[in-house]
PDB file of C-alpha atoms in Angstrom:
ATOM      1  CA  MET A1095       0.062  -0.025  -0.052  1.00  0.00           C
ATOM      2  CA  ALA A1096       1.346   3.001  -1.147  1.00  0.00           C
ATOM      3  CA  GLU A1097       2.060   5.651   1.471  1.00  0.00           C
ATOM      4  CA  THR A1098       0.057   8.981   1.271  1.00  0.00           C
ATOM      5  CA  ALA A1099       2.222  12.085   0.731  1.00  0.00           C
ATOM      6  CA  THR A1100       1.528  14.710   3.601  1.00  0.00           C
ATOM      7  CA  ALA A1101       2.062  18.371   3.171  1.00  0.00           C
ATOM      8  CA  PRO A1102       4.881  19.595   5.030  1.00  0.00           C
ATOM      9  CA  ASP A1103       4.200  21.233   8.243  1.00  0.00           C
ATOM     10  CA  ARG A1104       3.857  24.648   7.931  1.00  0.00           C
ATOM     11  CA  ILE A1105       5.724  27.010  10.378  1.00  0.00           C
ATOM     12  CA  ALA A1106       3.620  29.441  12.228  1.00  0.00           C
ATOM     13  CA  PRO A1107       4.564  33.343  12.079  1.00  0.00           C
ATOM     14  CA  PRO A1108       6.295  34.551  15.128  1.00  0.00           C
ATOM     15  CA  ALA A1109       3.755  36.514  17.182  1.00  0.00           C
ATOM     16  CA  ALA A1110       3.746  40.238  16.347  1.00  0.00           C
ATOM     17  CA  ALA A1111       4.515  42.609  19.327  1.00  0.00           C
ATOM     18  CA  PRO A1112       1.840  44.181  21.115  1.00  0.00           C
ATOM     19  CA  ALA A1113       1.468  48.002  19.725  1.00  0.00           C
ATOM     20  CA  PRO A1114       2.051  50.945  22.414  1.00  0.00           C
ATOM     21  CA  PRO A1115      -0.983  52.585  23.655  1.00  0.00           C
ATOM     22  CA  ARG A1116      -2.107  55.492  21.596  1.00  0.00           C
ATOM     23  CA  GLY A1117      -3.845  58.523  22.995  1.00  0.00           C
ATOM     24  CA  PRO A1118      -7.072  59.111  21.453  1.00  0.00           C
ATOM     25  CA  ALA A1119      -7.596  60.747  17.917  1.00  0.00           C
ATOM     26  CA  GLY A1120      -8.727  63.570  18.653  1.00  0.00           C
ATOM     27  CA  GLY A1121      -6.183  64.307  21.492  1.00  0.00           C
ATOM     28  CA  TRP A1122      -4.583  68.128  22.328  1.00  0.00           C
ATOM     29  CA  TRP A1123      -1.161  66.290  20.977  1.00  0.00           C
ATOM     30  CA  SER A1124      -2.639  65.184  17.415  1.00  0.00           C
ATOM     31  CA  PRO A1125      -2.026  67.282  14.331  1.00  0.00           C
ATOM     32  CA  ARG A1126      -5.620  68.502  14.660  1.00  0.00           C
ATOM     33  CA  GLY A1127      -5.366  69.171  18.274  1.00  0.00           C
ATOM     34  CA  ARG A1128      -1.976  71.035  17.694  1.00  0.00           C
ATOM     35  CA  GLU A1129      -3.690  73.340  15.541  1.00  0.00           C
ATOM     36  CA  ARG A1130      -6.586  74.165  17.691  1.00  0.00           C
ATOM     37  CA  LEU A1131      -3.601  74.751  20.333  1.00  0.00           C
ATOM     38  CA  LEU A1132      -2.501  77.395  17.815  1.00  0.00           C
ATOM     39  CA  GLN A1133      -5.876  78.731  16.703  1.00  0.00           C
ATOM     40  CA  LEU A1134      -6.322  79.151  20.672  1.00  0.00           C
ATOM     41  CA  ALA A1135      -3.115  80.822  21.275  1.00  0.00           C
ATOM     42  CA  PHE A1136      -4.036  83.568  18.617  1.00  0.00           C
ATOM     43  CA  LEU A1137      -7.631  83.883  20.041  1.00  0.00           C
ATOM     44  CA  VAL A1138      -6.141  84.405  23.842  1.00  0.00           C
ATOM     45  CA  PRO A1139      -4.646  88.079  23.102  1.00  0.00           C
ATOM     46  CA  ALA A1140      -7.958  89.317  21.517  1.00  0.00           C
ATOM     47  CA  VAL A1141     -10.205  87.875  24.264  1.00  0.00           C
ATOM     48  CA  ALA A1142      -7.819  89.308  26.847  1.00  0.00           C
ATOM     49  CA  TYR A1143      -8.002  92.708  24.968  1.00  0.00           C
ATOM     50  CA  VAL A1144     -12.076  92.588  24.775  1.00  0.00           C
ATOM     51  CA  LEU A1145     -12.096  91.533  28.626  1.00  0.00           C
ATOM     52  CA  LEU A1146      -9.588  94.462  29.955  1.00  0.00           C
ATOM     53  CA  PHE A1147     -10.948  97.220  27.965  1.00  0.00           C
ATOM     54  CA  PHE A1148     -14.481  96.373  27.581  1.00  0.00           C
ATOM     55  CA  GLY A1149     -15.623  93.758  30.113  1.00  0.00           C
ATOM     56  CA  TYR A1150     -14.207  95.203  32.940  1.00  0.00           C
ATOM     57  CA  PRO A1151     -15.339  99.051  32.572  1.00  0.00           C
ATOM     58  CA  VAL A1152     -19.000  97.552  31.986  1.00  0.00           C
ATOM     59  CA  VAL A1153     -18.749  95.351  35.434  1.00  0.00           C
ATOM     60  CA  GLN A1154     -17.424  98.309  37.210  1.00  0.00           C
ATOM     61  CA  ASN A1155     -20.220 100.782  35.837  1.00  0.00           C
ATOM     62  CA  VAL A1156     -22.651  98.217  36.537  1.00  0.00           C
ATOM     63  CA  LEU A1157     -21.521  98.222  40.361  1.00  0.00           C
ATOM     64  CA  MET A1158     -20.861 102.006  40.211  1.00  0.00           C
ATOM     65  CA  GLY A1159     -24.431 102.301  39.392  1.00  0.00           C
ATOM     66  CA  PHE A1160     -25.200 100.563  43.407  1.00  0.00           C
ATOM     67  CA  GLN A1161     -23.017 103.217  45.029  1.00  0.00           C
ATOM     68  CA  GLU A1162     -22.818 106.495  46.259  1.00  0.00           C
ATOM     69  CA  TYR A1163     -19.847 107.518  44.155  1.00  0.00           C
ATOM     70  CA  SER A1164     -18.632 111.217  44.063  1.00  0.00           C
ATOM     71  CA  THR A1165     -15.543 113.063  44.374  1.00  0.00           C
ATOM     72  CA  ARG A1166     -15.376 112.191  47.987  1.00  0.00           C
ATOM     73  CA  THR A1167     -14.792 108.731  47.060  1.00  0.00           C
ATOM     74  CA  PHE A1168     -11.368 109.753  45.083  1.00  0.00           C
ATOM     75  CA  TYR A1169     -10.245 110.866  48.520  1.00  0.00           C
ATOM     76  CA  THR A1170     -11.658 108.462  51.047  1.00  0.00           C
ATOM     77  CA  GLY A1171     -12.172 105.373  49.019  1.00  0.00           C
ATOM     78  CA  GLU A1172     -15.392 104.839  50.235  1.00  0.00           C
ATOM     79  CA  ALA A1173     -18.794 104.271  47.962  1.00  0.00           C
ATOM     80  CA  PRO A1174     -21.287 103.361  49.893  1.00  0.00           C
ATOM     81  CA  PHE A1175     -23.777 100.549  48.567  1.00  0.00           C
ATOM     82  CA  VAL A1176     -27.313 102.400  47.840  1.00  0.00           C
ATOM     83  CA  GLY A1177     -28.948  99.834  46.175  1.00  0.00           C
ATOM     84  CA  LEU A1178     -31.210 101.436  43.582  1.00  0.00           C
ATOM     85  CA  ASP A1179     -31.503 104.895  44.730  1.00  0.00           C
ATOM     86  CA  ASN A1180     -29.714 106.179  41.712  1.00  0.00           C
ATOM     87  CA  TYR A1181     -31.877 104.375  39.477  1.00  0.00           C
ATOM     88  CA  VAL A1182     -34.889 105.854  41.011  1.00  0.00           C
ATOM     89  CA  ALA A1183     -33.158 109.588  41.042  1.00  0.00           C
ATOM     90  CA  VAL A1184     -32.408 109.430  37.441  1.00  0.00           C
ATOM     91  CA  LEU A1185     -35.859 107.699  36.201  1.00  0.00           C
ATOM     92  CA  SER A1186     -37.795 110.132  38.220  1.00  0.00           C
ATOM     93  CA  SER A1187     -35.943 113.306  37.362  1.00  0.00           C
ATOM     94  CA  ASN A1188     -37.600 115.696  35.239  1.00  0.00           C
ATOM     95  CA  VAL A1189     -34.706 115.437  32.555  1.00  0.00           C
ATOM     96  CA  PHE A1190     -35.397 111.791  32.082  1.00  0.00           C
ATOM     97  CA  GLY A1191     -38.758 111.790  29.867  1.00  0.00           C
ATOM     98  CA  THR A1192     -37.441 114.376  27.671  1.00  0.00           C
ATOM     99  CA  ALA A1193     -33.743 112.492  27.248  1.00  0.00           C
ATOM    100  CA  LEU A1194     -35.757 109.275  26.457  1.00  0.00           C
ATOM    101  CA  LEU A1195     -38.011 111.045  23.590  1.00  0.00           C
ATOM    102  CA  ASN A1196     -34.991 112.690  22.259  1.00  0.00           C
ATOM    103  CA  THR A1197     -32.919 109.563  21.998  1.00  0.00           C
ATOM    104  CA  VAL A1198     -35.671 107.829  20.246  1.00  0.00           C
ATOM    105  CA  LEU A1199     -36.369 110.831  17.823  1.00  0.00           C
ATOM    106  CA  PHE A1200     -32.578 110.955  17.425  1.00  0.00           C
ATOM    107  CA  THR A1201     -31.993 107.329  16.667  1.00  0.00           C
ATOM    108  CA  VAL A1202     -34.978 106.492  14.594  1.00  0.00           C
ATOM    109  CA  GLY A1203     -34.399 109.774  12.332  1.00  0.00           C
ATOM    110  CA  SER A1204     -30.937 109.270  11.718  1.00  0.00           C
ATOM    111  CA  ILE A1205     -30.891 105.475  11.084  1.00  0.00           C
ATOM    112  CA  ALA A1206     -33.842 106.262   8.546  1.00  0.00           C
ATOM    113  CA  GLY A1207     -31.975 109.308   6.834  1.00  0.00           C
ATOM    114  CA  GLN A1208     -28.753 107.336   6.697  1.00  0.00           C
ATOM    115  CA  PHE A1209     -30.008 103.870   5.491  1.00  0.00           C
ATOM    116  CA  VAL A1210     -32.189 105.655   2.813  1.00  0.00           C
ATOM    117  CA  ILE A1211     -29.814 107.671   1.288  1.00  0.00           C
ATOM    118  CA  GLY A1212     -26.813 105.429   1.817  1.00  0.00           C
ATOM    119  CA  LEU A1213     -28.869 102.619   0.079  1.00  0.00           C
ATOM    120  CA  GLY A1214     -29.629 104.710  -2.959  1.00  0.00           C
ATOM    121  CA  ILE A1215     -26.016 105.981  -3.046  1.00  0.00           C
ATOM    122  CA  ALA A1216     -25.129 102.069  -3.077  1.00  0.00           C
ATOM    123  CA  LEU A1217     -27.428 101.450  -5.738  1.00  0.00           C
ATOM    124  CA  PHE A1218     -26.426 104.524  -7.660  1.00  0.00           C
ATOM    125  CA  PHE A1219     -22.248 103.215  -7.513  1.00  0.00           C
ATOM    126  CA  HIS A1220     -23.459  99.748  -8.230  1.00  0.00           C
ATOM    127  CA  ARG A1221     -23.705 100.639 -11.575  1.00  0.00           C
ATOM    128  CA  ARG A1222     -19.948 101.115 -12.971  1.00  0.00           C
ATOM    129  CA  PHE A1223     -19.371 104.591 -14.865  1.00  0.00           C
ATOM    130  CA  PRO A1224     -16.318 106.802 -15.163  1.00  0.00           C
ATOM    131  CA  LEU A1225     -14.672 108.219 -11.942  1.00  0.00           C
ATOM    132  CA  SER A1226     -17.018 105.897  -9.473  1.00  0.00           C
ATOM    133  CA  GLY A1227     -13.858 104.761  -7.816  1.00  0.00           C
ATOM    134  CA  LEU A1228     -12.713 107.979  -7.063  1.00  0.00           C
ATOM    135  CA  LEU A1229     -16.047 109.578  -5.933  1.00  0.00           C
ATOM    136  CA  ARG A1230     -16.677 106.628  -3.951  1.00  0.00           C
ATOM    137  CA  SER A1231     -13.404 107.224  -2.075  1.00  0.00           C
ATOM    138  CA  LEU A1232     -14.448 111.141  -1.916  1.00  0.00           C
ATOM    139  CA  LEU A1233     -17.438 109.602  -0.086  1.00  0.00           C
ATOM    140  CA  LEU A1234     -15.652 108.354   2.977  1.00  0.00           C
ATOM    141  CA  LEU A1235     -14.461 111.975   3.857  1.00  0.00           C
ATOM    142  CA  PRO A1236     -17.404 112.653   6.600  1.00  0.00           C
ATOM    143  CA  TRP A1237     -16.346 108.906   7.962  1.00  0.00           C
ATOM    144  CA  LEU A1238     -12.467 109.876   8.199  1.00  0.00           C
ATOM    145  CA  ILE A1239     -12.771 113.013   9.733  1.00  0.00           C
ATOM    146  CA  PRO A1240     -12.710 113.506  13.584  1.00  0.00           C
ATOM    147  CA  LEU A1241     -16.113 114.033  14.959  1.00  0.00           C
ATOM    148  CA  ILE A1242     -15.161 117.014  17.144  1.00  0.00           C
ATOM    149  CA  VAL A1243     -13.745 118.474  13.844  1.00  0.00           C
ATOM    150  CA  SER A1244     -16.983 117.670  11.971  1.00  0.00           C
ATOM    151  CA  GLY A1245     -18.990 119.272  14.832  1.00  0.00           C
ATOM    152  CA  ALA A1246     -16.909 122.669  14.975  1.00  0.00           C
ATOM    153  CA  VAL A1247     -17.250 122.807  10.858  1.00  0.00           C
ATOM    154  CA  TRP A1248     -21.130 122.360  11.323  1.00  0.00           C
ATOM    155  CA  ARG A1249     -21.615 124.472  14.383  1.00  0.00           C
ATOM    156  CA  TRP A1250     -19.772 127.316  12.002  1.00  0.00           C
ATOM    157  CA  ILE A1251     -22.460 126.449   8.823  1.00  0.00           C
ATOM    158  CA  LEU A1252     -25.293 126.375  11.142  1.00  0.00           C
ATOM    159  CA  ASP A1253     -24.340 129.701  12.927  1.00  0.00           C
ATOM    160  CA  GLN A1254     -27.371 131.998  13.013  1.00  0.00           C
ATOM    161  CA  ASP A1255     -26.093 135.114  12.481  1.00  0.00           C
ATOM    162  CA  HIS A1256     -22.507 134.087  10.402  1.00  0.00           C
ATOM    163  CA  GLY A1257     -23.514 130.256   9.190  1.00  0.00           C
ATOM    164  CA  ALA A1258     -22.860 129.615   5.524  1.00  0.00           C
ATOM    165  CA  LEU A1259     -25.998 128.098   5.335  1.00  0.00           C
ATOM    166  CA  ASN A1260     -28.054 131.007   6.721  1.00  0.00           C
ATOM    167  CA  ARG A1261     -26.003 133.230   4.016  1.00  0.00           C
ATOM    168  CA  PHE A1262     -26.952 130.907   1.477  1.00  0.00           C
ATOM    169  CA  LEU A1263     -30.757 130.918   2.417  1.00  0.00           C
ATOM    170  CA  ALA A1264     -31.122 134.589   2.843  1.00  0.00           C
ATOM    171  CA  GLY A1265     -29.528 135.011  -0.649  1.00  0.00           C
ATOM    172  CA  ILE A1266     -32.082 133.177  -2.249  1.00  0.00           C
ATOM    173  CA  GLY A1267     -34.688 134.436  -0.432  1.00  0.00           C
ATOM    174  CA  LEU A1268     -36.108 131.293   1.284  1.00  0.00           C
ATOM    175  CA  ALA A1269     -35.556 132.215   4.987  1.00  0.00           C
ATOM    176  CA  ASP A1270     -34.576 134.885   7.557  1.00  0.00           C
ATOM    177  CA  HIS A1271     -31.836 133.713   9.716  1.00  0.00           C
ATOM    178  CA  PRO A1272     -33.301 131.033  11.598  1.00  0.00           C
ATOM    179  CA  GLY A1273     -31.684 129.844  14.628  1.00  0.00           C
ATOM    180  CA  TRP A1274     -30.730 126.030  13.546  1.00  0.00           C
ATOM    181  CA  LEU A1275     -28.662 125.425  16.896  1.00  0.00           C
ATOM    182  CA  THR A1276     -30.770 127.974  19.161  1.00  0.00           C
ATOM    183  CA  SER A1277     -34.302 127.092  18.645  1.00  0.00           C
ATOM    184  CA  THR A1278     -36.034 124.459  20.609  1.00  0.00           C
ATOM    185  CA  SER A1279     -37.533 123.280  17.663  1.00  0.00           C
ATOM    186  CA  LEU A1280     -34.838 123.210  14.720  1.00  0.00           C
ATOM    187  CA  ALA A1281     -32.113 122.256  17.017  1.00  0.00           C
ATOM    188  CA  LEU A1282     -32.699 118.590  17.156  1.00  0.00           C
ATOM    189  CA  ILE A1283     -33.669 118.712  13.528  1.00  0.00           C
ATOM    190  CA  ALA A1284     -30.147 120.062  12.627  1.00  0.00           C
ATOM    191  CA  VAL A1285     -28.418 117.514  14.954  1.00  0.00           C
ATOM    192  CA  ILE A1286     -30.139 114.592  13.179  1.00  0.00           C
ATOM    193  CA  GLY A1287     -28.913 116.031  10.174  1.00  0.00           C
ATOM    194  CA  VAL A1288     -25.441 116.247  10.997  1.00  0.00           C
ATOM    195  CA  ASN A1289     -25.389 112.867  12.373  1.00  0.00           C
ATOM    196  CA  ILE A1290     -27.334 111.442   9.162  1.00  0.00           C
ATOM    197  CA  TRP A1291     -24.215 113.211   7.090  1.00  0.00           C
ATOM    198  CA  ILE A1292     -21.596 111.389   8.843  1.00  0.00           C
ATOM    199  CA  GLY A1293     -23.193 108.135   9.128  1.00  0.00           C
ATOM    200  CA  ILE A1294     -23.967 108.058   5.324  1.00  0.00           C
ATOM    201  CA  PRO A1295     -20.503 106.963   4.456  1.00  0.00           C
ATOM    202  CA  PHE A1296     -20.804 103.554   6.544  1.00  0.00           C
ATOM    203  CA  ASN A1297     -24.161 102.630   4.980  1.00  0.00           C
ATOM    204  CA  THR A1298     -22.858 103.014   1.845  1.00  0.00           C
ATOM    205  CA  THR A1299     -19.757 101.073   2.139  1.00  0.00           C
ATOM    206  CA  ILE A1300     -21.528  98.151   3.515  1.00  0.00           C
ATOM    207  CA  LEU A1301     -24.554  97.871   1.426  1.00  0.00           C
ATOM    208  CA  TYR A1302     -22.411  98.536  -1.493  1.00  0.00           C
ATOM    209  CA  GLY A1303     -20.415  95.469  -0.595  1.00  0.00           C
ATOM    210  CA  GLY A1304     -23.835  93.574   0.027  1.00  0.00           C
ATOM    211  CA  LEU A1305     -24.374  94.465  -3.619  1.00  0.00           C
ATOM    212  CA  GLN A1306     -21.245  93.071  -4.975  1.00  0.00           C
ATOM    213  CA  ASP A1307     -22.229  89.857  -3.550  1.00  0.00           C
ATOM    214  CA  VAL A1308     -25.614  89.419  -5.595  1.00  0.00           C
ATOM    215  CA  PRO A1309     -24.782  87.396  -8.779  1.00  0.00           C
ATOM    216  CA  PRO A1310     -25.664  89.368 -12.102  1.00  0.00           C
ATOM    217  CA  GLU A1311     -27.013  85.963 -13.337  1.00  0.00           C
ATOM    218  CA  LEU A1312     -30.114  86.467 -11.013  1.00  0.00           C
ATOM    219  CA  TYR A1313     -30.586  89.830 -12.473  1.00  0.00           C
ATOM    220  CA  GLU A1314     -30.402  88.304 -16.089  1.00  0.00           C
ATOM    221  CA  ALA A1315     -32.919  85.464 -15.009  1.00  0.00           C
ATOM    222  CA  ALA A1316     -35.186  88.104 -13.705  1.00  0.00           C
ATOM    223  CA  ALA A1317     -35.153  90.489 -16.633  1.00  0.00           C
ATOM    224  CA  LEU A1318     -35.960  87.199 -18.907  1.00  0.00           C
ATOM    225  CA  ASP A1319     -39.393  86.910 -16.714  1.00  0.00           C
ATOM    226  CA  GLY A1320     -39.755  90.974 -17.089  1.00  0.00           C
ATOM    227  CA  ALA A1321     -38.635  91.849 -13.484  1.00  0.00           C
ATOM    228  CA  THR A1322     -36.540  94.891 -14.073  1.00  0.00           C
ATOM    229  CA  GLY A1323     -35.838  98.228 -12.031  1.00  0.00           C
ATOM    230  CA  TRP A1324     -38.394  98.059  -8.943  1.00  0.00           C
ATOM    231  CA  ARG A1325     -39.407  94.334  -9.466  1.00  0.00           C
ATOM    232  CA  ALA A1326     -35.459  93.547  -9.521  1.00  0.00           C
ATOM    233  CA  PHE A1327     -35.034  95.304  -6.513  1.00  0.00           C
ATOM    234  CA  ARG A1328     -37.534  93.537  -4.732  1.00  0.00           C
ATOM    235  CA  HIS A1329     -37.792  90.270  -5.824  1.00  0.00           C
ATOM    236  CA  VAL A1330     -33.849  89.623  -6.137  1.00  0.00           C
ATOM    237  CA  THR A1331     -31.693  92.581  -4.711  1.00  0.00           C
ATOM    238  CA  TRP A1332     -33.726  92.937  -1.339  1.00  0.00           C
ATOM    239  CA  PRO A1333     -34.086  89.317  -0.388  1.00  0.00           C
ATOM    240  CA  LEU A1334     -30.177  88.736  -1.024  1.00  0.00           C
ATOM    241  CA  LEU A1335     -29.345  91.687   0.587  1.00  0.00           C
ATOM    242  CA  ARG A1336     -31.360  91.032   3.884  1.00  0.00           C
ATOM    243  CA  PRO A1337     -28.593  89.932   6.106  1.00  0.00           C
ATOM    244  CA  VAL A1338     -26.390  92.805   5.280  1.00  0.00           C
ATOM    245  CA  VAL A1339     -29.488  95.230   6.030  1.00  0.00           C
ATOM    246  CA  THR A1340     -29.425  93.453   9.461  1.00  0.00           C
ATOM    247  CA  VAL A1341     -25.839  93.959  10.261  1.00  0.00           C
ATOM    248  CA  VAL A1342     -26.250  97.782   9.224  1.00  0.00           C
ATOM    249  CA  LEU A1343     -29.438  98.702  11.258  1.00  0.00           C
ATOM    250  CA  VAL A1344     -28.360  96.854  14.271  1.00  0.00           C
ATOM    251  CA  LEU A1345     -25.061  98.511  14.069  1.00  0.00           C
ATOM    252  CA  GLY A1346     -26.146 101.658  13.178  1.00  0.00           C
ATOM    253  CA  VAL A1347     -28.641 101.551  16.206  1.00  0.00           C
ATOM    254  CA  VAL A1348     -26.282 100.644  18.644  1.00  0.00           C
ATOM    255  CA  TYR A1349     -23.814 103.041  17.614  1.00  0.00           C
ATOM    256  CA  THR A1350     -26.200 106.187  17.082  1.00  0.00           C
ATOM    257  CA  ILE A1351     -28.131 105.729  20.539  1.00  0.00           C
ATOM    258  CA  LYS A1352     -24.925 106.424  22.325  1.00  0.00           C
ATOM    259  CA  VAL A1353     -23.802 109.241  19.866  1.00  0.00           C
ATOM    260  CA  LEU A1354     -22.268 112.034  22.936  1.00  0.00           C
ATOM    261  CA  ASP A1355     -19.445 114.121  20.933  1.00  0.00           C
ATOM    262  CA  ILE A1356     -21.561 115.345  18.164  1.00  0.00           C
ATOM    263  CA  ILE A1357     -24.446 116.619  20.165  1.00  0.00           C
ATOM    264  CA  LEU A1358     -22.123 118.280  22.818  1.00  0.00           C
ATOM    265  CA  GLY A1359     -20.011 120.077  19.843  1.00  0.00           C
ATOM    266  CA  LEU A1360     -23.259 121.347  18.288  1.00  0.00           C
ATOM    267  CA  THR A1361     -25.579 122.591  21.278  1.00  0.00           C
ATOM    268  CA  ASP A1362     -24.262 120.453  24.627  1.00  0.00           C
ATOM    269  CA  GLY A1363     -27.722 119.046  25.003  1.00  0.00           C
ATOM    270  CA  GLY A1364     -29.428 122.651  24.674  1.00  0.00           C
ATOM    271  CA  PRO A1365     -30.950 124.814  24.051  1.00  0.00           C
ATOM    272  CA  ALA A1366     -33.704 123.935  26.995  1.00  0.00           C
ATOM    273  CA  ASN A1367     -32.611 120.228  26.843  1.00  0.00           C
ATOM    274  CA  ALA A1368     -34.380 120.232  23.431  1.00  0.00           C
ATOM    275  CA  THR A1369     -31.044 117.978  22.145  1.00  0.00           C
ATOM    276  CA  GLN A1370     -30.645 116.279  25.680  1.00  0.00           C
ATOM    277  CA  THR A1371     -30.379 112.379  25.425  1.00  0.00           C
ATOM    278  CA  ILE A1372     -29.889 109.613  27.529  1.00  0.00           C
ATOM    279  CA  ALA A1373     -25.958 109.709  26.432  1.00  0.00           C
ATOM    280  CA  THR A1374     -25.559 113.253  27.200  1.00  0.00           C
ATOM    281  CA  GLN A1375     -27.787 113.394  30.394  1.00  0.00           C
ATOM    282  CA  ALA A1376     -24.993 110.618  31.600  1.00  0.00           C
ATOM    283  CA  TYR A1377     -22.133 112.702  30.733  1.00  0.00           C
ATOM    284  CA  HIS A1378     -23.605 115.798  32.449  1.00  0.00           C
ATOM    285  CA  LEU A1379     -24.275 113.874  35.342  1.00  0.00           C
ATOM    286  CA  SER A1380     -20.747 112.350  35.704  1.00  0.00           C
ATOM    287  CA  PHE A1381     -18.678 115.023  34.478  1.00  0.00           C
ATOM    288  CA  GLN A1382     -20.376 118.205  35.025  1.00  0.00           C
ATOM    289  CA  GLU A1383     -22.086 117.603  38.085  1.00  0.00           C
ATOM    290  CA  PHE A1384     -19.935 114.717  39.596  1.00  0.00           C
ATOM    291  CA  ARG A1385     -22.478 112.478  40.467  1.00  0.00           C
ATOM    292  CA  PHE A1386     -21.031 109.394  39.132  1.00  0.00           C
ATOM    293  CA  GLY A1387     -23.051 106.764  40.727  1.00  0.00           C
ATOM    294  CA  GLU A1388     -26.280 108.419  39.162  1.00  0.00           C
ATOM    295  CA  GLY A1389     -24.420 108.934  35.569  1.00  0.00           C
ATOM    296  CA  ALA A1390     -23.376 105.203  35.946  1.00  0.00           C
ATOM    297  CA  ALA A1391     -26.852 104.431  36.463  1.00  0.00           C
ATOM    298  CA  MET A1392     -27.968 106.491  33.387  1.00  0.00           C
ATOM    299  CA  GLY A1393     -25.286 104.570  31.084  1.00  0.00           C
ATOM    300  CA  ASN A1394     -26.544 101.293  32.396  1.00  0.00           C
ATOM    301  CA  VAL A1395     -30.010 102.243  31.299  1.00  0.00           C
ATOM    302  CA  LEU A1396     -28.915 103.218  27.912  1.00  0.00           C
ATOM    303  CA  ILE A1397     -26.798  99.630  27.783  1.00  0.00           C
ATOM    304  CA  VAL A1398     -30.071  97.788  28.588  1.00  0.00           C
ATOM    305  CA  ILE A1399     -32.193  99.500  25.966  1.00  0.00           C
ATOM    306  CA  SER A1400     -29.502  98.980  23.403  1.00  0.00           C
ATOM    307  CA  LEU A1401     -29.265  94.956  24.131  1.00  0.00           C
ATOM    308  CA  VAL A1402     -33.362  94.726  24.414  1.00  0.00           C
ATOM    309  CA  PHE A1403     -33.681  96.441  21.047  1.00  0.00           C
ATOM    310  CA  ALA A1404     -30.719  94.583  19.708  1.00  0.00           C
ATOM    311  CA  LEU A1405     -32.163  91.616  20.609  1.00  0.00           C
ATOM    312  CA  LEU A1406     -35.553  92.166  19.666  1.00  0.00           C
ATOM    313  CA  TYR A1407     -34.724  92.904  16.218  1.00  0.00           C
ATOM    314  CA  LEU A1408     -32.903  90.083  15.509  1.00  0.00           C
ATOM    315  CA  ARG A1409     -35.442  87.787  16.731  1.00  0.00           C
ATOM    316  CA  ALA A1410     -38.119  89.445  14.249  1.00  0.00           C
ATOM    317  CA  ASN A1411     -35.764  89.520  11.405  1.00  0.00           C
ATOM    318  CA  ARG A1412     -35.124  85.833  12.106  1.00  0.00           C
ATOM    319  CA  ARG A1413     -38.372  85.025  12.132  1.00  0.00           C
ATOM    320  CA  ALA A1414     -38.714  86.830   8.815  1.00  0.00           C
ATOM    321  CA  ALA A1415     -36.073  84.518   7.372  1.00  0.00           C
ATOM    322  CA  LEU A1416     -37.829  81.498   8.110  1.00  0.00           C
ATOM    323  CA  ARG A1417     -41.085  82.391   6.651  1.00  0.00           C
TER     324      ARG A1417
END
């Protein structure tokens, strides 16, 4: 009987050495973790700057609003806690109602004028034409000039006796030396007009940048459907420009509601508190009457109003976008 051939014995491979333990894939020492650490390292200086120069003053102002903080505090270091007395004093004063109304009128008038004119100029420059770049650059001048300089120039322009505006109006026979800055019925209108002039470049620049992001193909497609002019703006431009409009309006309100230097340079809150706002009243309480606690309380009221408006507007805009 023939012997059956058997396969040669196979040699088993040696057992592989156990791999060293590895950390988690997303650990701090992985490439992705090191990149995250680098990002945080660049973020730390910015966060420290915000906390030091914005966070600390806000917290200190909030605390000061609950203290009797006056010139005596600088010598004694004592600022007794008075609870809500400062808020009761500023909210029950005769000036607060006028200041609140003027703040609303000043903010609404300024934002409406700046936005409408800025949007119109942005749409005008959206169409390319010779020297458009030069004219856009010149449009930034009101924004670049220091506000105290702008206030001084406009104070001369609006002067009742020797102002350029009254001389021009008298020359063409339209008015006889109206007191733009001395009349209780005209002062607020004049201040709003100056603030509109200052804020137009900001609105124009941001809105013009938003218009540049609208694809030209959408206008061509809309034109094929007969949507041109106002219809193209309503159905193409405005929906795509809405996020930019939100940014412009929110930033504009937050900035305008606390405008101080222009009003102080033109009227100093007068005449007869006709241009007194919450911001100027907080300044007067703190740095003219040296009632720092009440001035801080008025400033905190202004902060709360700004935050409430911003939150309400963002919420309303979000609901409109979801429809």
